[in-house]
Tab-separated table of C-alpha atoms and ligand atoms in Angstrom:
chain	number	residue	atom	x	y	z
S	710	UNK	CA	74.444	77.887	107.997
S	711	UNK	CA	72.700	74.963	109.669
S	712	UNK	CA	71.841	76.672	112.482
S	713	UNK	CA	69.288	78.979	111.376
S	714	UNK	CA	67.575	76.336	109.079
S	715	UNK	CA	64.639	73.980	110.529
S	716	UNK	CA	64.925	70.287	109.144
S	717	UNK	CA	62.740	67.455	108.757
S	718	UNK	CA	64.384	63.918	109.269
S	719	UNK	CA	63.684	62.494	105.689
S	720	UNK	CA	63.147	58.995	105.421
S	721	UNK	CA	66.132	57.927	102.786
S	722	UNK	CA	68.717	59.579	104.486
S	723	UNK	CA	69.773	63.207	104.092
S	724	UNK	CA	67.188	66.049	105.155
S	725	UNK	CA	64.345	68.172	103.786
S	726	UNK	CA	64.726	71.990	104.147
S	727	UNK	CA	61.332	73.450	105.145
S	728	UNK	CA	63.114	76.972	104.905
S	729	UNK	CA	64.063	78.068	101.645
S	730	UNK	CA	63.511	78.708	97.775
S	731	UNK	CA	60.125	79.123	96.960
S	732	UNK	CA	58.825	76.505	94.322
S	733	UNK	CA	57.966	78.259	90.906
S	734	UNK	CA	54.338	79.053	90.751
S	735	UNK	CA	52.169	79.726	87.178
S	736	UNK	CA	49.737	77.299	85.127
S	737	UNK	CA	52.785	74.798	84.453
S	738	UNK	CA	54.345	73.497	81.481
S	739	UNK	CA	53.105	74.498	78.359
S	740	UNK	CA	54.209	72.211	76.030
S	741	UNK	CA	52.948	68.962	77.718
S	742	UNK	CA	50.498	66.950	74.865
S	743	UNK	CA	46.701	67.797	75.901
S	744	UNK	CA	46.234	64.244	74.720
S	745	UNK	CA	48.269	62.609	77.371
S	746	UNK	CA	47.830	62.411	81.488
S	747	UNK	CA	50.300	60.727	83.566
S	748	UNK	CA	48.319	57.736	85.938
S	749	UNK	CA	49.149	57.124	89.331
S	750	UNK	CA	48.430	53.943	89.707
S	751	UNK	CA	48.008	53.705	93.100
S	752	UNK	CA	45.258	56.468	93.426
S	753	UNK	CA	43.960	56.364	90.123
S	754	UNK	CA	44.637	60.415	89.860
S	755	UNK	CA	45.676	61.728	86.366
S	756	UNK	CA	47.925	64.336	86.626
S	757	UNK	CA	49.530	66.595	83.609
S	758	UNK	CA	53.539	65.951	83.247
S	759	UNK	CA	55.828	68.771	82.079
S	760	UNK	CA	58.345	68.604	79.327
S	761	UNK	CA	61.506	69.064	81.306
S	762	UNK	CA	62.862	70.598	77.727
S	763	UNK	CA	64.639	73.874	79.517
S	764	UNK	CA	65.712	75.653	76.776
S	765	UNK	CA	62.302	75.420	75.326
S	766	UNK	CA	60.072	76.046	77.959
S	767	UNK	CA	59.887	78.802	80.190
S	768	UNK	CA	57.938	76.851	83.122
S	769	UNK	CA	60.047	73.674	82.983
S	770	UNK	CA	63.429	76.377	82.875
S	771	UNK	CA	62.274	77.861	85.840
S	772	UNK	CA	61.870	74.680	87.495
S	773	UNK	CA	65.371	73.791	86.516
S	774	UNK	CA	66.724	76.606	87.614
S	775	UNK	CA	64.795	76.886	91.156
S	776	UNK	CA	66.234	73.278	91.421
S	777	UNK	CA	69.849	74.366	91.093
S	778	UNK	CA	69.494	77.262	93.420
S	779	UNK	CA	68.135	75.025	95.828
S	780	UNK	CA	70.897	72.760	95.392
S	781	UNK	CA	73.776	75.876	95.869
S	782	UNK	CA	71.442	76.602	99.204
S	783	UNK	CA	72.001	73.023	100.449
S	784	UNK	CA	75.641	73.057	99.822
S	785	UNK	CA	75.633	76.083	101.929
S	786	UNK	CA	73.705	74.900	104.627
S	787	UNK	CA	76.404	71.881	104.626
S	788	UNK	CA	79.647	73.693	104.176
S	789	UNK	CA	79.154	77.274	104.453
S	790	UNK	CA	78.689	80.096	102.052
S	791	UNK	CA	81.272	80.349	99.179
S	792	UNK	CA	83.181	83.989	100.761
S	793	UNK	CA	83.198	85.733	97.371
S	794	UNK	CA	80.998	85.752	94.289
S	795	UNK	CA	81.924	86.969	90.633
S	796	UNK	CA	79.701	89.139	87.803
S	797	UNK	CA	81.833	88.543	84.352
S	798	UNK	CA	79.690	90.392	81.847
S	799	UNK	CA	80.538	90.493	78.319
S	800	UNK	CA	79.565	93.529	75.687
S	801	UNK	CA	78.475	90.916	73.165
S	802	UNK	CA	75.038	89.644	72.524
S	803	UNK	CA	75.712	86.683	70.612
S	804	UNK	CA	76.388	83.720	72.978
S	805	UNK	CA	79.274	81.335	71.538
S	806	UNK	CA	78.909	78.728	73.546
S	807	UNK	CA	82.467	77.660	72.999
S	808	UNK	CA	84.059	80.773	73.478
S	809	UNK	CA	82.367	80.991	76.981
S	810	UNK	CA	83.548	77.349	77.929
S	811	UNK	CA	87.347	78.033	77.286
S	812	UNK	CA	87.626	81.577	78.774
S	813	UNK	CA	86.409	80.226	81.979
S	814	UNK	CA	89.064	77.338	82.099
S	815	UNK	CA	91.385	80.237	81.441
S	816	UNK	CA	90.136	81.772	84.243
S	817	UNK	CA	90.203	79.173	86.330
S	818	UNK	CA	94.103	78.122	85.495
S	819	UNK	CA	94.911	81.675	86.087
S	820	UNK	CA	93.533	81.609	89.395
S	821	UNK	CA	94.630	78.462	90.562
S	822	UNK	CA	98.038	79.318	89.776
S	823	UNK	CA	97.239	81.927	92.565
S	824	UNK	CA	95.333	80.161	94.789
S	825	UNK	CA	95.106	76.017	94.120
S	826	UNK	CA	92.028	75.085	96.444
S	827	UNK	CA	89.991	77.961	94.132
S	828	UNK	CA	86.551	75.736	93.125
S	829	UNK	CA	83.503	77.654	91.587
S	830	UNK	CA	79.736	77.318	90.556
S	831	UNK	CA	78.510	79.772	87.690
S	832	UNK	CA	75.252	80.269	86.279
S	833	UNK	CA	74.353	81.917	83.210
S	834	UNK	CA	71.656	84.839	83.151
S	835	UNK	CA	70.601	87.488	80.476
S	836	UNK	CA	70.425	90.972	80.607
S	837	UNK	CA	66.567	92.017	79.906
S	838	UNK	CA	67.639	94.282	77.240
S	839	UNK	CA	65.627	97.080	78.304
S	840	UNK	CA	68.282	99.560	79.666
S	841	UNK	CA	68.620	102.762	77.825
S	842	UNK	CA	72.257	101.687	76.386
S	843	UNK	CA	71.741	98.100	75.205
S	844	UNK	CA	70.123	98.765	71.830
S	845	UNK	CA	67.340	96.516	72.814
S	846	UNK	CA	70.050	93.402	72.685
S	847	UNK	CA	70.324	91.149	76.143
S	848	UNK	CA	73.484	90.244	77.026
S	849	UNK	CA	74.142	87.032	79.172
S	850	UNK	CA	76.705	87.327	82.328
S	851	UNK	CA	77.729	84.804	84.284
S	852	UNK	CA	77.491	84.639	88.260
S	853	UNK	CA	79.993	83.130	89.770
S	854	UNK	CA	80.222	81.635	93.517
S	855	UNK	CA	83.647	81.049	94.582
S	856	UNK	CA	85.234	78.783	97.188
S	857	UNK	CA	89.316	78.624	98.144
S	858	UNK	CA	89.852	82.304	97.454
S	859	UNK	CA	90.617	84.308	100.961
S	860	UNK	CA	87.823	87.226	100.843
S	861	UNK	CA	90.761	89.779	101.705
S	862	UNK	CA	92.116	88.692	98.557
S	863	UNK	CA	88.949	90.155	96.443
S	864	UNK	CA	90.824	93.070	95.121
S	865	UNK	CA	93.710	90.701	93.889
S	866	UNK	CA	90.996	88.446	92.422
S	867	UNK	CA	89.523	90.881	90.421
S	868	UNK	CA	92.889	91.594	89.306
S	869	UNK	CA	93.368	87.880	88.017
S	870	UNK	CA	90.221	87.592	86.643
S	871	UNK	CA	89.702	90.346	84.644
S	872	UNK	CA	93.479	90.111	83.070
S	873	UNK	CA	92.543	86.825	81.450
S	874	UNK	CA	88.246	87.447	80.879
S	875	UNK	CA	88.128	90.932	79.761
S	876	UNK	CA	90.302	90.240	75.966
S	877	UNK	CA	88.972	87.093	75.383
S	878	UNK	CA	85.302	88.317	76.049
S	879	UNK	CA	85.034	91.758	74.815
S	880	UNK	CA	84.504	93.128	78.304
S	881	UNK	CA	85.783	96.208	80.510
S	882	UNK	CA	87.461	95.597	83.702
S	883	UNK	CA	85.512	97.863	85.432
S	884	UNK	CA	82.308	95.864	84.591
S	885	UNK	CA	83.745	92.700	86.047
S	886	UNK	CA	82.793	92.698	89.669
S	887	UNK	CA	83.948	90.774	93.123
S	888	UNK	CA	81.520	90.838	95.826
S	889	UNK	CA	81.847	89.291	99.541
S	890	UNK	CA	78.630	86.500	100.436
S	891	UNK	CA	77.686	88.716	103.031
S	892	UNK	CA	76.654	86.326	105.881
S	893	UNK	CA	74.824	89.333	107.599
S	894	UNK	CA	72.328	89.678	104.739
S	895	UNK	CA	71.818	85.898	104.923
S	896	UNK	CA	74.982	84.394	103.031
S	897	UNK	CA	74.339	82.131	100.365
S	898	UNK	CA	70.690	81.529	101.692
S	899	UNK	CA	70.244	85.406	101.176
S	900	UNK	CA	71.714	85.477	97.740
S	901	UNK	CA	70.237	82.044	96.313
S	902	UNK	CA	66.929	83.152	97.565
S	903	UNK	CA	67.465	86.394	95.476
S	904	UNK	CA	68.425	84.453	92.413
S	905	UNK	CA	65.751	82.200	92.336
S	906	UNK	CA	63.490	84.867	92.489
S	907	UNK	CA	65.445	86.369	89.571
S	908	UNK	CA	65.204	83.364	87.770
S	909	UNK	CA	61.405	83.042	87.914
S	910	UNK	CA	61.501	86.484	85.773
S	911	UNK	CA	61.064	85.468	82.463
S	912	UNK	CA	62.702	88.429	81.492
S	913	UNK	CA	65.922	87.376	82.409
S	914	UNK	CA	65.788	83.739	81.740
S	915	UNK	CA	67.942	82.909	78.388
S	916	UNK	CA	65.732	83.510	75.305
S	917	UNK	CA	63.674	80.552	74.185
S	918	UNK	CA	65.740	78.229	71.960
S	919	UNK	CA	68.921	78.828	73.407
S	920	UNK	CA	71.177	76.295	73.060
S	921	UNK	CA	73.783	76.432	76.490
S	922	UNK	CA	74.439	75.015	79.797
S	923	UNK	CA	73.083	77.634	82.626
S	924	UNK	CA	74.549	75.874	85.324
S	925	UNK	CA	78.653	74.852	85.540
S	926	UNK	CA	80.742	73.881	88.684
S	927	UNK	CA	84.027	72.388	89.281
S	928	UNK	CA	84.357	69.040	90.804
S	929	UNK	CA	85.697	70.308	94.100
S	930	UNK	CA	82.626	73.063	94.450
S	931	UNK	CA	80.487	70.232	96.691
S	932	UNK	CA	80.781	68.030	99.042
S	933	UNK	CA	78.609	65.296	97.526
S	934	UNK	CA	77.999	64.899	94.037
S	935	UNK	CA	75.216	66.975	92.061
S	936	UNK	CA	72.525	64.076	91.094
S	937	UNK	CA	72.435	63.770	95.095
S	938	UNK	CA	72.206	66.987	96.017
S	939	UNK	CA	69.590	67.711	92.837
S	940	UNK	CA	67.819	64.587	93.888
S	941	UNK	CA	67.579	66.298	97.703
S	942	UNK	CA	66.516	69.339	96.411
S	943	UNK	CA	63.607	68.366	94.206
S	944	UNK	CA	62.494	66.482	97.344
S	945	UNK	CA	62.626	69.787	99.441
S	946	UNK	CA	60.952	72.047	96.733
S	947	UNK	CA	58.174	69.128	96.619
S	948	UNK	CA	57.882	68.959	100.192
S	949	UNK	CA	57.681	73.130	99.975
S	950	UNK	CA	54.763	72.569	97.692
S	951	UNK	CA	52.767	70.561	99.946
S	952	UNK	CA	53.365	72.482	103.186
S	953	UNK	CA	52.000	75.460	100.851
S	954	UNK	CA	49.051	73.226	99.177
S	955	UNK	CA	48.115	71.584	102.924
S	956	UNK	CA	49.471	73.621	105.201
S	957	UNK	CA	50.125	71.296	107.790
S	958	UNK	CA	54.073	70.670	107.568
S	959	UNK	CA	53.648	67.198	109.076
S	960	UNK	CA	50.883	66.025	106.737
S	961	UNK	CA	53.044	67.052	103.678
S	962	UNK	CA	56.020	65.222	104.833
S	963	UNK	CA	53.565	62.172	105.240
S	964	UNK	CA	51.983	63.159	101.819
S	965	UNK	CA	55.892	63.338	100.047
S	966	UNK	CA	56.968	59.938	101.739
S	967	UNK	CA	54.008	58.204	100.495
S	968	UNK	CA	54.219	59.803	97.343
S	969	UNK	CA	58.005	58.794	96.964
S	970	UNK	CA	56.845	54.748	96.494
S	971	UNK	CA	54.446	55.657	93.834
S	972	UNK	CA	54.341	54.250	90.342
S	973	UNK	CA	53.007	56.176	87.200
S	974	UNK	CA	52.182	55.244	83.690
S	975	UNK	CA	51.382	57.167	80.806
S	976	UNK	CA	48.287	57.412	79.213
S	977	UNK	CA	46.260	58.723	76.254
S	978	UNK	CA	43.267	60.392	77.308
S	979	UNK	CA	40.425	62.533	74.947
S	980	UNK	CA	41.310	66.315	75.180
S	981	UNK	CA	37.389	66.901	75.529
S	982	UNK	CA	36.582	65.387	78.118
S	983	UNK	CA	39.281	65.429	80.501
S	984	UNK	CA	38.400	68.574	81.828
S	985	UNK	CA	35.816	67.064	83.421
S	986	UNK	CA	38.887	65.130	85.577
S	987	UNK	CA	39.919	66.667	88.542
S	988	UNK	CA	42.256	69.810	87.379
S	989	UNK	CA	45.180	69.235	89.135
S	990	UNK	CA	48.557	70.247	87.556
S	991	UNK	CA	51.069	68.836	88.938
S	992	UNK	CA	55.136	68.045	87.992
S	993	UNK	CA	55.050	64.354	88.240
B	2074	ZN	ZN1	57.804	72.307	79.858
């Protein structure tokens, strides 16, 4: 909650986290034309842009990804960690899109009918395929936060769940699992801090061309709606950056206010010789 989490007055409204998920380190987006820089035309500095293509791009995916676990860390710090949290698994390595969508509304009727105020978040991850049992196939399984469910009811839950996901998905009951947000190993700070360093693995991340969403949630999961909060937390994870790059937390926050009024413009620039331009790579 709040309480444990230092904030920076931000100057559009809302708040910075200083605490929190680490930004995604590595050489940056691969895909980004050599042949292009993006200008900022206040400075003058040409930085590289990334592709933003997830499902292509390993670097720009993990970006995404930090981003939304940043965002599920926000909503915590604002309303509390969801009390429960889901693993639906599936024995099948093909992902049907499709199929996935629909079994979760089932899921979520079903559950409703139990419990109306139920509201989740899910995101999609994939099994590395290394395990002695997998036949060198990854699986994807879903994680799923869960709000308006009492956590005394978990056993019941599991009950609900698994009646409607297990013959629609090819799945075992016993590999569906319920687990309490455990707010003495850190609540949802402790557990999206553990994802996004999960995400980061490449290993884990859906394989390269994959076409799906990664990230679902029902209206009622947040307070405010997701462009804000993803808006928020790309300003915190950029704020991160610069804390980590000048290590003075009140020169970053200067640094990311200024930065928020500047324009860019793309421009072509000869492969060979930029090089000689100052190296920076940076997610404009
Ligand atoms: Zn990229």
């Amino acid at each position: 909650m709040a309480e444990a989490r230092p904030l920076a007055a931000c100057p559009g409204g809302g708040s910075w986290s200083v605490e929190g998920i680490v930004p995604p380190a590595g050489p940056g987006c691969a895909r980004w034309p050599e042949e292009l820089r993006l200008l900022n035309l206040a400075s003058g500095e040409l930085v590289r842009g990334r592709c933003r293509a997830t499902n292509l791009c390993g670097y720009c995916a993990r970006v995404a990804a930090v981003e939304t676990c940043e965002v599920l860390w926000l909503d915590a710090c604002e309303q509390g960690s969801p009390g429960l949290w889901l693993l639906l698994t599936t024995a099948e390595p093909v992902w049907d899109g499709e199929r996935w969508k629909r079994s979760m509304e089932h899921v979520t009727r079903a559950v409703r009918r139990r419990w109306s105020g139920f509201e989740y978040a899910s995101l999609v991850e994939f099994t590395t395929g290394y395990g002695p049992r997998s036949g060198g196939l990854r699986r994807p399984h879903l994680n799923v936060f869960v709000r308006g469910v009492p956590v005394e009811d978990a056993d019941e839950l599991h009950e609900v769940v698994a009646d409607v996901w297990c013959p629609r998905m090819d799945a075992a009951s016993e590999q569906q699992r319920v687990y309490r947000v455990r707010e003495d190993r850190g609540g949802m700070r402790g557990l999206t801090r553990y994802l996004s360093l999960h995400f980061q693995k490449e290993s884990q991340a859906p394989p390269i061309g994959w076409r799906g969403q990664r990230f679902r949630a029902t209206r009622g999961y947040f307070l405010r709606s997701r462009a804000e909060l993803r808006c928020e937390a790309r300003r915190a994870l950029r704020l991160r950056r610069l804390i980590r790059e000048l290590g003075d937390a009140d020169l970053a926050e200067l640094r990311a206010t200024a930065a928020e009024g500047e324009a860019w413009a793309l421009r072509w620039v000869n492969p060979s010789t930029v090089g000689e331009l100052r190296p920076a790579v940076r997610n404009a």
